Amino acid sequence: KSVDSMFFLQLSLSLMFIAIGIVGLTDYNSDFAQIGRSVNNLFGKSNDIVPVLFAVLQLVAGVLLLLSLFSGLPGRFLSIAMLVIFIFWAVRIAMSFFLNNLFEPDFIPWLAEVSPHLVILSALWIVTRAKN
C-alpha cells in the first residue's frame, strides 16, 4: 500500500506543478506572477524575468516528477532535482507569506492560505526522502 500511496502522491504533485507552471506562463497576472514581480522590485530590478523563471522551474519540476514515475531517471539526478524543488517551494512560501504579508489580512485567513502550501512542502519532503 505504501508504494501505491507514494505513486499517487508523486503523480498528484507532478500534475499540480505542471498545471501551475503552464498557468504561470500563460497568465501573467496570476498571483504567482505578481510574487515574481515583487521579488524583482525587492532587488531593484525592473524586468519581469523572475515570474517566467519560476513558472518554467515549476513546469520542469512537474515533468521530472512525472518522468521519474514511468522511466528510469538516475537516482542521484532525481535526488538533486527533488532537493532543488523542495528548496524552491520553501523559498516561495517564505517570500509569499512570511516576508511580505505576515498575518495579513488577519491570522486565520492567512493560516488558511499558507496551510495548503505547507502541505505541498510536506509532500515534497516525503517524496524526496522516498527517492533517497
mmCIF file with all atom_site columns, C-alpha atoms in Angstrom:
data_model
loop_
_atom_site.group_PDB
_atom_site.id
_atom_site.type_symbol
_atom_site.label_atom_id
_atom_site.label_alt_id
_atom_site.label_comp_id
_atom_site.label_asym_id
_atom_site.label_entity_id
_atom_site.label_seq_id
_atom_site.pdbx_PDB_ins_code
_atom_site.Cartn_x
_atom_site.Cartn_y
_atom_site.Cartn_z
_atom_site.occupancy
_atom_site.B_iso_or_equiv
_atom_site.pdbx_formal_charge
_atom_site.auth_seq_id
_atom_site.auth_comp_id
_atom_site.auth_asym_id
_atom_site.auth_atom_id
_atom_site.pdbx_PDB_model_num
ATOM 1   C CA . LYS A 1 1   ? 0.000  0.000  0.000   1.00 0.00 ? 1   LYS A CA 1
ATOM 2   C CA . SER A 1 2   ? 2.848  2.452  0.673   1.00 0.00 ? 2   SER A CA 1
ATOM 3   C CA . VAL A 1 3   ? 4.054  2.073  -2.919  1.00 0.00 ? 3   VAL A CA 1
ATOM 4   C CA . ASP A 1 4   ? 0.570  2.884  -4.209  1.00 0.00 ? 4   ASP A CA 1
ATOM 5   C CA . SER A 1 5   ? 0.160  5.905  -1.942  1.00 0.00 ? 5   SER A CA 1
ATOM 6   C CA . MET A 1 6   ? 3.641  7.186  -2.844  1.00 0.00 ? 6   MET A CA 1
ATOM 7   C CA . PHE A 1 7   ? 2.862  6.762  -6.532  1.00 0.00 ? 7   PHE A CA 1
ATOM 8   C CA . PHE A 1 8   ? -0.361 8.779  -6.250  1.00 0.00 ? 8   PHE A CA 1
ATOM 9   C CA . LEU A 1 9   ? 1.283  11.422 -4.070  1.00 0.00 ? 9   LEU A CA 1
ATOM 10  C CA . GLN A 1 10  ? 4.051  11.913 -6.615  1.00 0.00 ? 10  GLN A CA 1
ATOM 11  C CA . LEU A 1 11  ? 1.583  11.830 -9.513  1.00 0.00 ? 11  LEU A CA 1
ATOM 12  C CA . SER A 1 12  ? -0.605 14.495 -7.930  1.00 0.00 ? 12  SER A CA 1
ATOM 13  C CA . LEU A 1 13  ? 2.425  16.686 -7.153  1.00 0.00 ? 13  LEU A CA 1
ATOM 14  C CA . SER A 1 14  ? 3.680  16.382 -10.713 1.00 0.00 ? 14  SER A CA 1
ATOM 15  C CA . LEU A 1 15  ? 0.298  17.276 -12.218 1.00 0.00 ? 15  LEU A CA 1
ATOM 16  C CA . MET A 1 16  ? -0.042 20.223 -9.835  1.00 0.00 ? 16  MET A CA 1
ATOM 17  C CA . PHE A 1 17  ? 3.403  21.589 -10.746 1.00 0.00 ? 17  PHE A CA 1
ATOM 18  C CA . ILE A 1 18  ? 2.734  21.151 -14.474 1.00 0.00 ? 18  ILE A CA 1
ATOM 19  C CA . ALA A 1 19  ? -0.586 22.973 -14.171 1.00 0.00 ? 19  ALA A CA 1
ATOM 20  C CA . ILE A 1 20  ? 0.861  25.812 -12.070 1.00 0.00 ? 20  ILE A CA 1
ATOM 21  C CA . GLY A 1 21  ? 3.783  26.156 -14.485 1.00 0.00 ? 21  GLY A CA 1
ATOM 22  C CA . ILE A 1 22  ? 1.512  26.381 -17.506 1.00 0.00 ? 22  ILE A CA 1
ATOM 23  C CA . VAL A 1 23  ? -0.770 28.873 -15.761 1.00 0.00 ? 23  VAL A CA 1
ATOM 24  C CA . GLY A 1 24  ? 2.254  30.923 -14.714 1.00 0.00 ? 24  GLY A CA 1
ATOM 25  C CA . LEU A 1 25  ? 3.480  31.069 -18.293 1.00 0.00 ? 25  LEU A CA 1
ATOM 26  C CA . THR A 1 26  ? 0.126  31.812 -19.865 1.00 0.00 ? 26  THR A CA 1
ATOM 27  C CA . ASP A 1 27  ? -1.463 34.012 -17.169 1.00 0.00 ? 27  ASP A CA 1
ATOM 28  C CA . TYR A 1 28  ? 0.970  36.803 -16.480 1.00 0.00 ? 28  TYR A CA 1
ATOM 29  C CA . ASN A 1 29  ? -1.378 38.431 -13.972 1.00 0.00 ? 29  ASN A CA 1
ATOM 30  C CA . SER A 1 30  ? -1.636 35.377 -11.761 1.00 0.00 ? 30  SER A CA 1
ATOM 31  C CA . ASP A 1 31  ? -0.774 35.593 -8.064  1.00 0.00 ? 31  ASP A CA 1
ATOM 32  C CA . PHE A 1 32  ? 2.423  33.706 -8.732  1.00 0.00 ? 32  PHE A CA 1
ATOM 33  C CA . ALA A 1 33  ? 3.465  36.190 -11.427 1.00 0.00 ? 33  ALA A CA 1
ATOM 34  C CA . GLN A 1 34  ? 2.785  39.047 -9.025  1.00 0.00 ? 34  GLN A CA 1
ATOM 35  C CA . ILE A 1 35  ? 5.027  37.364 -6.430  1.00 0.00 ? 35  ILE A CA 1
ATOM 36  C CA . GLY A 1 36  ? 7.797  37.192 -9.003  1.00 0.00 ? 36  GLY A CA 1
ATOM 37  C CA . ARG A 1 37  ? 7.397  40.875 -9.818  1.00 0.00 ? 37  ARG A CA 1
ATOM 38  C CA . SER A 1 38  ? 7.604  41.732 -6.121  1.00 0.00 ? 38  SER A CA 1
ATOM 39  C CA . VAL A 1 39  ? 10.866 39.766 -5.881  1.00 0.00 ? 39  VAL A CA 1
ATOM 40  C CA . ASN A 1 40  ? 12.209 41.833 -8.782  1.00 0.00 ? 40  ASN A CA 1
ATOM 41  C CA . ASN A 1 41  ? 11.197 45.024 -7.007  1.00 0.00 ? 41  ASN A CA 1
ATOM 42  C CA . LEU A 1 42  ? 12.855 43.798 -3.828  1.00 0.00 ? 42  LEU A CA 1
ATOM 43  C CA . PHE A 1 43  ? 16.156 43.545 -5.678  1.00 0.00 ? 43  PHE A CA 1
ATOM 44  C CA . GLY A 1 44  ? 15.563 46.812 -7.546  1.00 0.00 ? 44  GLY A CA 1
ATOM 45  C CA . LYS A 1 45  ? 15.160 45.229 -10.964 1.00 0.00 ? 45  LYS A CA 1
ATOM 46  C CA . SER A 1 46  ? 12.521 46.394 -13.376 1.00 0.00 ? 46  SER A CA 1
ATOM 47  C CA . ASN A 1 47  ? 12.474 43.459 -15.778 1.00 0.00 ? 47  ASN A CA 1
ATOM 48  C CA . ASP A 1 48  ? 9.910  40.717 -15.362 1.00 0.00 ? 48  ASP A CA 1
ATOM 49  C CA . ILE A 1 49  ? 12.036 37.611 -15.879 1.00 0.00 ? 49  ILE A CA 1
ATOM 50  C CA . VAL A 1 50  ? 11.544 36.157 -12.367 1.00 0.00 ? 50  VAL A CA 1
ATOM 51  C CA . PRO A 1 51  ? 7.865  35.134 -12.796 1.00 0.00 ? 51  PRO A CA 1
ATOM 52  C CA . VAL A 1 52  ? 8.734  33.410 -16.057 1.00 0.00 ? 52  VAL A CA 1
ATOM 53  C CA . LEU A 1 53  ? 11.701 31.625 -14.475 1.00 0.00 ? 53  LEU A CA 1
ATOM 54  C CA . PHE A 1 54  ? 9.556  30.459 -11.545 1.00 0.00 ? 54  PHE A CA 1
ATOM 55  C CA . ALA A 1 55  ? 6.868  29.176 -13.911 1.00 0.00 ? 55  ALA A CA 1
ATOM 56  C CA . VAL A 1 56  ? 9.444  27.332 -16.027 1.00 0.00 ? 56  VAL A CA 1
ATOM 57  C CA . LEU A 1 57  ? 11.009 25.823 -12.893 1.00 0.00 ? 57  LEU A CA 1
ATOM 58  C CA . GLN A 1 58  ? 7.612  24.571 -11.748 1.00 0.00 ? 58  GLN A CA 1
ATOM 59  C CA . LEU A 1 59  ? 6.863  23.130 -15.165 1.00 0.00 ? 59  LEU A CA 1
ATOM 60  C CA . VAL A 1 60  ? 10.232 21.350 -15.237 1.00 0.00 ? 60  VAL A CA 1
ATOM 61  C CA . ALA A 1 61  ? 9.669  20.097 -11.687 1.00 0.00 ? 61  ALA A CA 1
ATOM 62  C CA . GLY A 1 62  ? 6.323  18.624 -12.668 1.00 0.00 ? 62  GLY A CA 1
ATOM 63  C CA . VAL A 1 63  ? 7.747  16.958 -15.759 1.00 0.00 ? 63  VAL A CA 1
ATOM 64  C CA . LEU A 1 64  ? 10.667 15.490 -13.770 1.00 0.00 ? 64  LEU A CA 1
ATOM 65  C CA . LEU A 1 65  ? 8.323  14.130 -11.125 1.00 0.00 ? 65  LEU A CA 1
ATOM 66  C CA . LEU A 1 66  ? 6.105  12.620 -13.798 1.00 0.00 ? 66  LEU A CA 1
ATOM 67  C CA . LEU A 1 67  ? 9.008  11.136 -15.770 1.00 0.00 ? 67  LEU A CA 1
ATOM 68  C CA . SER A 1 68  ? 10.501 9.581  -12.661 1.00 0.00 ? 68  SER A CA 1
ATOM 69  C CA . LEU A 1 69  ? 7.306  7.603  -12.184 1.00 0.00 ? 69  LEU A CA 1
ATOM 70  C CA . PHE A 1 70  ? 7.459  5.972  -15.592 1.00 0.00 ? 70  PHE A CA 1
ATOM 71  C CA . SER A 1 71  ? 11.139 5.941  -16.546 1.00 0.00 ? 71  SER A CA 1
ATOM 72  C CA . GLY A 1 72  ? 14.452 5.127  -15.013 1.00 0.00 ? 72  GLY A CA 1
ATOM 73  C CA . LEU A 1 73  ? 15.874 8.562  -14.244 1.00 0.00 ? 73  LEU A CA 1
ATOM 74  C CA . PRO A 1 74  ? 19.232 8.277  -12.474 1.00 0.00 ? 74  PRO A CA 1
ATOM 75  C CA . GLY A 1 75  ? 18.733 8.285  -8.711  1.00 0.00 ? 75  GLY A CA 1
ATOM 76  C CA . ARG A 1 76  ? 21.408 10.877 -7.992  1.00 0.00 ? 76  ARG A CA 1
ATOM 77  C CA . PHE A 1 77  ? 19.992 13.297 -10.572 1.00 0.00 ? 77  PHE A CA 1
ATOM 78  C CA . LEU A 1 78  ? 16.463 12.851 -9.268  1.00 0.00 ? 78  LEU A CA 1
ATOM 79  C CA . SER A 1 79  ? 17.562 13.340 -5.646  1.00 0.00 ? 79  SER A CA 1
ATOM 80  C CA . ILE A 1 80  ? 19.267 16.626 -6.503  1.00 0.00 ? 80  ILE A CA 1
ATOM 81  C CA . ALA A 1 81  ? 16.299 17.768 -8.601  1.00 0.00 ? 81  ALA A CA 1
ATOM 82  C CA . MET A 1 82  ? 13.883 16.954 -5.780  1.00 0.00 ? 82  MET A CA 1
ATOM 83  C CA . LEU A 1 83  ? 16.013 18.870 -3.279  1.00 0.00 ? 83  LEU A CA 1
ATOM 84  C CA . VAL A 1 84  ? 16.051 21.907 -5.601  1.00 0.00 ? 84  VAL A CA 1
ATOM 85  C CA . ILE A 1 85  ? 12.267 21.719 -5.994  1.00 0.00 ? 85  ILE A CA 1
ATOM 86  C CA . PHE A 1 86  ? 11.842 21.454 -2.210  1.00 0.00 ? 86  PHE A CA 1
ATOM 87  C CA . ILE A 1 87  ? 14.098 24.475 -1.580  1.00 0.00 ? 87  ILE A CA 1
ATOM 88  C CA . PHE A 1 88  ? 12.316 26.432 -4.311  1.00 0.00 ? 88  PHE A CA 1
ATOM 89  C CA . TRP A 1 89  ? 8.915  25.766 -2.756  1.00 0.00 ? 89  TRP A CA 1
ATOM 90  C CA . ALA A 1 90  ? 10.166 26.684 0.744   1.00 0.00 ? 90  ALA A CA 1
ATOM 91  C CA . VAL A 1 91  ? 11.550 29.982 -0.602  1.00 0.00 ? 91  VAL A CA 1
ATOM 92  C CA . ARG A 1 92  ? 8.253  30.639 -2.361  1.00 0.00 ? 92  ARG A CA 1
ATOM 93  C CA . ILE A 1 93  ? 6.376  30.144 0.929   1.00 0.00 ? 93  ILE A CA 1
ATOM 94  C CA . ALA A 1 94  ? 8.784  32.404 2.787   1.00 0.00 ? 94  ALA A CA 1
ATOM 95  C CA . MET A 1 95  ? 8.510  35.161 0.179   1.00 0.00 ? 95  MET A CA 1
ATOM 96  C CA . SER A 1 96  ? 4.742  34.943 -0.163  1.00 0.00 ? 96  SER A CA 1
ATOM 97  C CA . PHE A 1 97  ? 3.631  34.503 3.421   1.00 0.00 ? 97  PHE A CA 1
ATOM 98  C CA . PHE A 1 98  ? 6.404  35.488 5.801   1.00 0.00 ? 98  PHE A CA 1
ATOM 99  C CA . LEU A 1 99  ? 8.465  38.246 4.184   1.00 0.00 ? 99  LEU A CA 1
ATOM 100 C CA . ASN A 1 100 ? 5.583  40.132 2.610   1.00 0.00 ? 100 ASN A CA 1
ATOM 101 C CA . ASN A 1 101 ? 2.145  39.601 4.117   1.00 0.00 ? 101 ASN A CA 1
ATOM 102 C CA . LEU A 1 102 ? 2.703  38.122 7.552   1.00 0.00 ? 102 LEU A CA 1
ATOM 103 C CA . PHE A 1 103 ? -0.689 37.515 9.184   1.00 0.00 ? 103 PHE A CA 1
ATOM 104 C CA . GLU A 1 104 ? -2.466 39.659 6.561   1.00 0.00 ? 104 GLU A CA 1
ATOM 105 C CA . PRO A 1 105 ? -5.375 40.366 6.436   1.00 0.00 ? 105 PRO A CA 1
ATOM 106 C CA . ASP A 1 106 ? -5.755 38.529 9.751   1.00 0.00 ? 106 ASP A CA 1
ATOM 107 C CA . PHE A 1 107 ? -4.223 35.410 11.282  1.00 0.00 ? 107 PHE A CA 1
ATOM 108 C CA . ILE A 1 108 ? -6.934 32.854 10.432  1.00 0.00 ? 108 ILE A CA 1
ATOM 109 C CA . PRO A 1 109 ? -7.325 33.823 6.742   1.00 0.00 ? 109 PRO A CA 1
ATOM 110 C CA . TRP A 1 110 ? -3.518 33.959 6.466   1.00 0.00 ? 110 TRP A CA 1
ATOM 111 C CA . LEU A 1 111 ? -3.270 30.490 8.019   1.00 0.00 ? 111 LEU A CA 1
ATOM 112 C CA . ALA A 1 112 ? -5.926 29.198 5.608   1.00 0.00 ? 112 ALA A CA 1
ATOM 113 C CA . GLU A 1 113 ? -3.796 30.442 2.687   1.00 0.00 ? 113 GLU A CA 1
ATOM 114 C CA . VAL A 1 114 ? -0.417 29.224 3.923   1.00 0.00 ? 114 VAL A CA 1
ATOM 115 C CA . SER A 1 115 ? -1.589 25.762 5.072   1.00 0.00 ? 115 SER A CA 1
ATOM 116 C CA . PRO A 1 116 ? -2.051 24.201 1.578   1.00 0.00 ? 116 PRO A CA 1
ATOM 117 C CA . HIS A 1 117 ? 1.439  25.379 0.618   1.00 0.00 ? 117 HIS A CA 1
ATOM 118 C CA . LEU A 1 118 ? 2.834  23.743 3.738   1.00 0.00 ? 118 LEU A CA 1
ATOM 119 C CA . VAL A 1 119 ? 1.013  20.520 2.828   1.00 0.00 ? 119 VAL A CA 1
ATOM 120 C CA . ILE A 1 120 ? 2.670  20.646 -0.611  1.00 0.00 ? 120 ILE A CA 1
ATOM 121 C CA . LEU A 1 121 ? 6.048  21.279 1.038   1.00 0.00 ? 121 LEU A CA 1
ATOM 122 C CA . SER A 1 122 ? 5.487  18.282 3.316   1.00 0.00 ? 122 SER A CA 1
ATOM 123 C CA . ALA A 1 123 ? 4.511  16.097 0.357   1.00 0.00 ? 123 ALA A CA 1
ATOM 124 C CA . LEU A 1 124 ? 7.667  17.192 -1.466  1.00 0.00 ? 124 LEU A CA 1
ATOM 125 C CA . TRP A 1 125 ? 9.713  16.248 1.593   1.00 0.00 ? 125 TRP A CA 1
ATOM 126 C CA . ILE A 1 126 ? 8.076  12.806 1.742   1.00 0.00 ? 126 ILE A CA 1
ATOM 127 C CA . VAL A 1 127 ? 8.674  12.153 -1.962  1.00 0.00 ? 127 VAL A CA 1
ATOM 128 C CA . THR A 1 128 ? 12.249 13.459 -1.726  1.00 0.00 ? 128 THR A CA 1
ATOM 129 C CA . ARG A 1 129 ? 13.009 11.188 1.239   1.00 0.00 ? 129 ARG A CA 1
ATOM 130 C CA . ALA A 1 130 ? 11.475 8.200  -0.560  1.00 0.00 ? 130 ALA A CA 1
ATOM 131 C CA . LYS A 1 131 ? 13.716 8.784  -3.589  1.00 0.00 ? 131 LYS A CA 1
ATOM 132 C CA . ASN A 1 132 ? 16.909 8.698  -1.486  1.00 0.00 ? 132 ASN A CA 1
#
